[in-house]
Amino acid sequence: MEQTVEQKLKALWSLQSIHTKIDKIRQVRGELPIEVADLEDEIAGLETRLEKIRVELDDLEDSIVKRKNMIKDAQAAIKKYEGQLNEVKNNREYDAISKEIEIQGLEIQVCEKRIKEAEFEIKNKTEAYEKAQGNLDYAKGELEIKKQELETIASETQIEEEALLQKAEAASQNNEERLLKVYNKLRGSYRNGLAVVSIERDSCSGCHNKIPPQLQSEIRQRKKLIICEHCGRILVDEEISSED
């Protein structure tokens, strides 16, 4: 049997009332779920950054060890070449060995410069690591607090919310599919989730714009679905809204 307009309006208002209660419960949780997710993302990012810095520090330490070994090799070569200088037989040999000593000396200078650069980088990266570690520790502490807050609120409201969600599902069955689509679209259009609103003080309680007397009279007659000409929400009269 097809519903009358009055039955349709009451079914829509009943569904809206249940959803409003669910929305209020979720408002109690507020931004906590988003804050928890943001902190988890931040922690993941910081952990990735710390791992990257650790790898870079290891590479720099390895490069210092490598350069120091190169210096030792160059010093040993210089010592060997200096010993050979005492055995040269002509100027050409002397110049060749002297050139090798000079090359090894330059190699030592380059290595010492690279070591200083690496040590400077290690200092900067260590500071960055410590700062990131501090941020990570703080974020983990904040996450634990937010999770505890969310868990407390969720446990306090979970049973009530689940019961209301079941009621909303049942109430949805009492509404025409076409009207339900309009209702859900309107709910998604407004942050407060209000798709069906009542007359309050001669105004739409959704957008607070005045409703002309003639239109108010038509709304109270419940002979057709009427929407607010300003916000597009479905309007019901005070008597229907007071039945909640």
GROMACS .gro file of C-alpha atoms in nm:
model
  244
    1MET     CA    1   0.000   0.000   0.000
    2GLU     CA    2   0.137   0.336  -0.104
    3GLN     CA    3   0.219   0.577   0.176
    4THR     CA    4   0.037   0.906   0.219
    5VAL     CA    5   0.242   1.228   0.212
    6GLU     CA    6   0.198   1.254   0.589
    7GLN     CA    7   0.337   0.903   0.638
    8LYS     CA    8   0.631   0.983   0.411
    9LEU     CA    9   0.709   1.298   0.607
   10LYS     CA   10   0.687   1.116   0.940
   11ALA     CA   11   0.911   0.836   0.810
   12LEU     CA   12   1.167   1.088   0.688
   13TRP     CA   13   1.158   1.280   1.015
   14SER     CA   14   1.197   0.959   1.214
   15LEU     CA   15   1.504   0.864   1.010
   16GLN     CA   16   1.648   1.215   1.045
   17SER     CA   17   1.597   1.207   1.422
   18ILE     CA   18   1.790   0.881   1.453
   19HIS     CA   19   2.071   1.006   1.230
   20THR     CA   20   2.091   1.329   1.431
   21LYS     CA   21   2.145   1.127   1.749
   22ILE     CA   22   2.418   0.925   1.575
   23ASP     CA   23   2.579   1.247   1.452
   24LYS     CA   24   2.581   1.387   1.806
   25ILE     CA   25   2.755   1.075   1.937
   26ARG     CA   26   3.017   1.107   1.664
   27GLN     CA   27   3.059   1.476   1.741
   28VAL     CA   28   3.156   1.377   2.094
   29ARG     CA   29   3.447   1.190   1.940
   30GLY     CA   30   3.510   1.506   1.743
   31GLU     CA   31   3.832   1.518   1.544
   32LEU     CA   32   4.000   1.244   1.748
   33PRO     CA   33   3.990   0.974   1.475
   34ILE     CA   34   4.142   1.221   1.226
   35GLU     CA   35   4.403   1.333   1.480
   36VAL     CA   36   4.495   0.969   1.550
   37ALA     CA   37   4.531   0.897   1.177
   38ASP     CA   38   4.740   1.212   1.125
   39LEU     CA   39   4.971   1.120   1.413
   40GLU     CA   40   5.012   0.766   1.277
   41ASP     CA   41   5.108   0.912   0.937
   42GLU     CA   42   5.350   1.154   1.103
   43ILE     CA   43   5.512   0.873   1.303
   44ALA     CA   44   5.551   0.659   0.991
   45GLY     CA   45   5.714   0.954   0.812
   46LEU     CA   46   5.953   1.023   1.102
   47GLU     CA   47   6.051   0.657   1.127
   48THR     CA   48   6.127   0.652   0.755
   49ARG     CA   49   6.334   0.971   0.792
   50LEU     CA   50   6.527   0.829   1.088
   51GLU     CA   51   6.606   0.511   0.896
   52LYS     CA   52   6.728   0.719   0.599
   53ILE     CA   53   6.954   0.929   0.825
   54ARG     CA   54   7.090   0.612   0.992
   55VAL     CA   55   7.186   0.471   0.652
   56GLU     CA   56   7.348   0.801   0.554
   57LEU     CA   57   7.545   0.813   0.882
   58ASP     CA   58   7.667   0.456   0.830
   59ASP     CA   59   7.779   0.546   0.476
   60LEU     CA   60   7.965   0.851   0.606
   61GLU     CA   61   8.137   0.647   0.879
   62ASP     CA   62   8.237   0.389   0.618
   63SER     CA   63   8.375   0.664   0.392
   64ILE     CA   64   8.589   0.799   0.680
   65VAL     CA   65   8.732   0.453   0.750
   66LYS     CA   66   8.801   0.410   0.378
   67ARG     CA   67   8.977   0.750   0.355
   68LYS     CA   68   9.187   0.679   0.663
   69ASN     CA   69   9.301   0.350   0.510
   70MET     CA   70   9.386   0.535   0.190
   71ILE     CA   71   9.596   0.780   0.395
   72LYS     CA   72   9.781   0.489   0.558
   73ASP     CA   73   9.847   0.336   0.217
   74ALA     CA   74   9.970   0.670   0.083
   75GLN     CA   75  10.198   0.721   0.385
   76ALA     CA   76  10.343   0.373   0.340
   77ALA     CA   77  10.402   0.447  -0.030
   78ILE     CA   78  10.576   0.775   0.056
   79LYS     CA   79  10.802   0.593   0.303
   80LYS     CA   80  10.886   0.336   0.038
   81TYR     CA   81  10.957   0.601  -0.226
   82GLU     CA   82  11.173   0.803   0.016
   83GLY     CA   83  11.382   0.491   0.071
   84GLN     CA   84  11.420   0.452  -0.305
   85LEU     CA   85  11.548   0.810  -0.337
   86ASN     CA   86  11.872   0.701  -0.169
   87GLU     CA   87  11.927   0.443  -0.442
   88VAL     CA   88  11.856   0.649  -0.756
   89LYS     CA   89  12.124   0.649  -1.025
   90ASN     CA   90  12.021   0.954  -1.225
   91ASN     CA   91  11.808   1.268  -1.220
   92ARG     CA   92  11.531   1.109  -1.424
   93GLU     CA   93  11.475   0.839  -1.165
   94TYR     CA   94  11.496   1.099  -0.889
   95ASP     CA   95  11.232   1.317  -1.057
   96ALA     CA   96  11.002   1.019  -1.120
   97ILE     CA   97  11.016   0.905  -0.758
   98SER     CA   98  10.974   1.263  -0.632
   99LYS     CA   99  10.665   1.291  -0.853
  100GLU     CA  100  10.519   0.977  -0.697
  101ILE     CA  101  10.584   1.116  -0.348
  102GLU     CA  102  10.409   1.440  -0.450
  103ILE     CA  103  10.109   1.246  -0.587
  104GLN     CA  104  10.076   1.046  -0.267
  105GLY     CA  105  10.100   1.369  -0.065
  106LEU     CA  106   9.816   1.519  -0.268
  107GLU     CA  107   9.615   1.200  -0.214
  108ILE     CA  108   9.658   1.241   0.162
  109GLN     CA  109   9.543   1.605   0.144
  110VAL     CA  110   9.233   1.510  -0.057
  111CYS     CA  111   9.149   1.231   0.187
  112GLU     CA  112   9.193   1.460   0.487
  113LYS     CA  113   8.962   1.715   0.323
  114ARG     CA  114   8.699   1.449   0.250
  115ILE     CA  115   8.722   1.324   0.609
  116LYS     CA  116   8.659   1.674   0.745
  117GLU     CA  117   8.363   1.715   0.510
  118ALA     CA  118   8.222   1.379   0.621
  119GLU     CA  119   8.269   1.468   0.988
  120PHE     CA  120   8.085   1.797   0.929
  121GLU     CA  121   7.800   1.608   0.758
  122ILE     CA  122   7.790   1.357   1.043
  123LYS     CA  123   7.755   1.643   1.291
  124ASN     CA  124   7.465   1.797   1.097
  125LYS     CA  125   7.291   1.467   1.032
  126THR     CA  126   7.331   1.362   1.396
  127GLU     CA  127   7.159   1.686   1.502
  128ALA     CA  128   6.882   1.622   1.247
  129TYR     CA  129   6.851   1.265   1.375
  130GLU     CA  130   6.821   1.377   1.736
  131LYS     CA  131   6.560   1.636   1.643
  132ALA     CA  132   6.359   1.382   1.443
  133GLN     CA  133   6.388   1.131   1.729
  134GLY     CA  134   6.257   1.395   1.971
  135ASN     CA  135   5.965   1.467   1.739
  136LEU     CA  136   5.899   1.094   1.708
  137ASP     CA  137   5.897   1.042   2.084
  138TYR     CA  138   5.660   1.337   2.128
  139ALA     CA  139   5.428   1.215   1.849
  140LYS     CA  140   5.419   0.865   1.999
  141GLY     CA  141   5.328   1.012   2.337
  142GLU     CA  142   5.051   1.223   2.181
  143LEU     CA  143   4.925   0.924   1.985
  144GLU     CA  144   4.898   0.715   2.301
  145ILE     CA  145   4.700   0.992   2.475
  146LYS     CA  146   4.468   1.041   2.176
  147LYS     CA  147   4.413   0.667   2.139
  148GLN     CA  148   4.324   0.635   2.506
  149GLU     CA  149   4.080   0.928   2.476
  150LEU     CA  150   3.924   0.776   2.164
  151GLU     CA  151   3.902   0.432   2.322
  152THR     CA  152   3.732   0.573   2.632
  153ILE     CA  153   3.478   0.773   2.431
  154ALA     CA  154   3.419   0.488   2.186
  155SER     CA  155   3.358   0.235   2.465
  156GLU     CA  156   3.112   0.473   2.631
  157THR     CA  157   2.912   0.532   2.314
  158GLN     CA  158   2.962   0.215   2.110
  159ILE     CA  159   2.660   0.024   2.236
  160GLU     CA  160   2.431   0.326   2.195
  161GLU     CA  161   2.564   0.399   1.846
  162GLU     CA  162   2.524   0.039   1.731
  163ALA     CA  163   2.164   0.033   1.856
  164LEU     CA  164   2.090   0.360   1.675
  165LEU     CA  165   2.252   0.233   1.354
  166GLN     CA  166   2.022  -0.069   1.364
  167LYS     CA  167   1.723   0.162   1.419
  168ALA     CA  168   1.837   0.378   1.127
  169GLU     CA  169   1.859   0.072   0.905
  170ALA     CA  170   1.509  -0.030   1.004
  171ALA     CA  171   1.377   0.326   0.959
  172SER     CA  172   1.531   0.341   0.612
  173GLN     CA  173   1.310   0.049   0.509
  174ASN     CA  174   1.005   0.264   0.586
  175ASN     CA  175   1.108   0.523   0.328
  176GLU     CA  176   1.061   0.512  -0.048
  177GLU     CA  177   1.381   0.443  -0.237
  178ARG     CA  178   1.343   0.764  -0.439
  179LEU     CA  179   1.297   0.978  -0.127
  180LEU     CA  180   1.579   0.795   0.047
  181LYS     CA  181   1.818   0.893  -0.234
  182VAL     CA  182   1.711   1.257  -0.204
  183TYR     CA  183   1.747   1.238   0.175
  184ASN     CA  184   2.097   1.086   0.161
  185LYS     CA  185   2.209   1.340  -0.098
  186LEU     CA  186   2.088   1.627   0.121
  187ARG     CA  187   2.255   1.478   0.430
  188GLY     CA  188   2.582   1.462   0.243
  189SER     CA  189   2.547   1.824   0.130
  190TYR     CA  190   2.551   1.973   0.481
  191ARG     CA  191   2.810   1.932   0.754
  192ASN     CA  192   2.542   1.901   1.021
  193GLY     CA  193   2.373   1.621   0.823
  194LEU     CA  194   2.030   1.783   0.838
  195ALA     CA  195   1.817   1.687   0.538
  196VAL     CA  196   1.473   1.715   0.704
  197VAL     CA  197   1.407   2.020   0.922
  198SER     CA  198   1.113   2.174   1.101
  199ILE     CA  199   0.955   2.517   1.117
  200GLU     CA  200   1.089   2.714   1.412
  201ARG     CA  201   0.975   3.069   1.481
  202ASP     CA  202   0.831   3.098   1.131
  203SER     CA  203   1.170   3.003   0.983
  204CYS     CA  204   1.348   2.704   0.835
  205SER     CA  205   1.549   2.553   1.123
  206GLY     CA  206   1.814   2.448   0.874
  207CYS     CA  207   1.909   2.782   0.719
  208HIS     CA  208   1.704   3.016   0.946
  209ASN     CA  209   1.542   3.196   0.655
  210LYS     CA  210   1.182   3.309   0.699
  211ILE     CA  211   0.908   3.087   0.556
  212PRO     CA  212   0.608   3.277   0.407
  213PRO     CA  213   0.277   3.224   0.598
  214GLN     CA  214   0.111   3.065   0.295
  215LEU     CA  215   0.394   2.811   0.261
  216GLN     CA  216   0.378   2.737   0.634
  217SER     CA  217   0.007   2.662   0.594
  218GLU     CA  218   0.078   2.421   0.308
  219ILE     CA  219   0.347   2.246   0.514
  220ARG     CA  220   0.103   2.193   0.800
  221GLN     CA  221  -0.157   2.046   0.564
  222ARG     CA  222   0.091   1.763   0.477
  223LYS     CA  223  -0.056   1.717   0.130
  224LYS     CA  224   0.276   1.742  -0.056
  225LEU     CA  225   0.648   1.739   0.012
  226ILE     CA  226   0.778   2.095   0.040
  227ILE     CA  227   1.140   2.198   0.038
  228CYS     CA  228   1.297   2.519   0.166
  229GLU     CA  229   1.340   2.758  -0.125
  230HIS     CA  230   1.670   2.879   0.025
  231CYS     CA  231   1.855   2.562   0.132
  232GLY     CA  232   1.661   2.283  -0.040
  233ARG     CA  233   1.595   2.085   0.279
  234ILE     CA  234   1.268   1.898   0.326
  235LEU     CA  235   1.037   2.085   0.563
  236VAL     CA  236   0.801   1.941   0.825
  237ASP     CA  237   0.566   2.121   1.062
  238GLU     CA  238   0.617   2.166   1.437
  239GLU     CA  239   0.375   1.890   1.532
  240ILE     CA  240   0.568   1.622   1.340
  241SER     CA  241   0.900   1.741   1.481
  242SER     CA  242   0.759   1.731   1.834
  243GLU     CA  243   0.677   1.361   1.798
  244ASP     CA  244   1.043   1.266   1.824
   0.00000   0.00000   0.00000
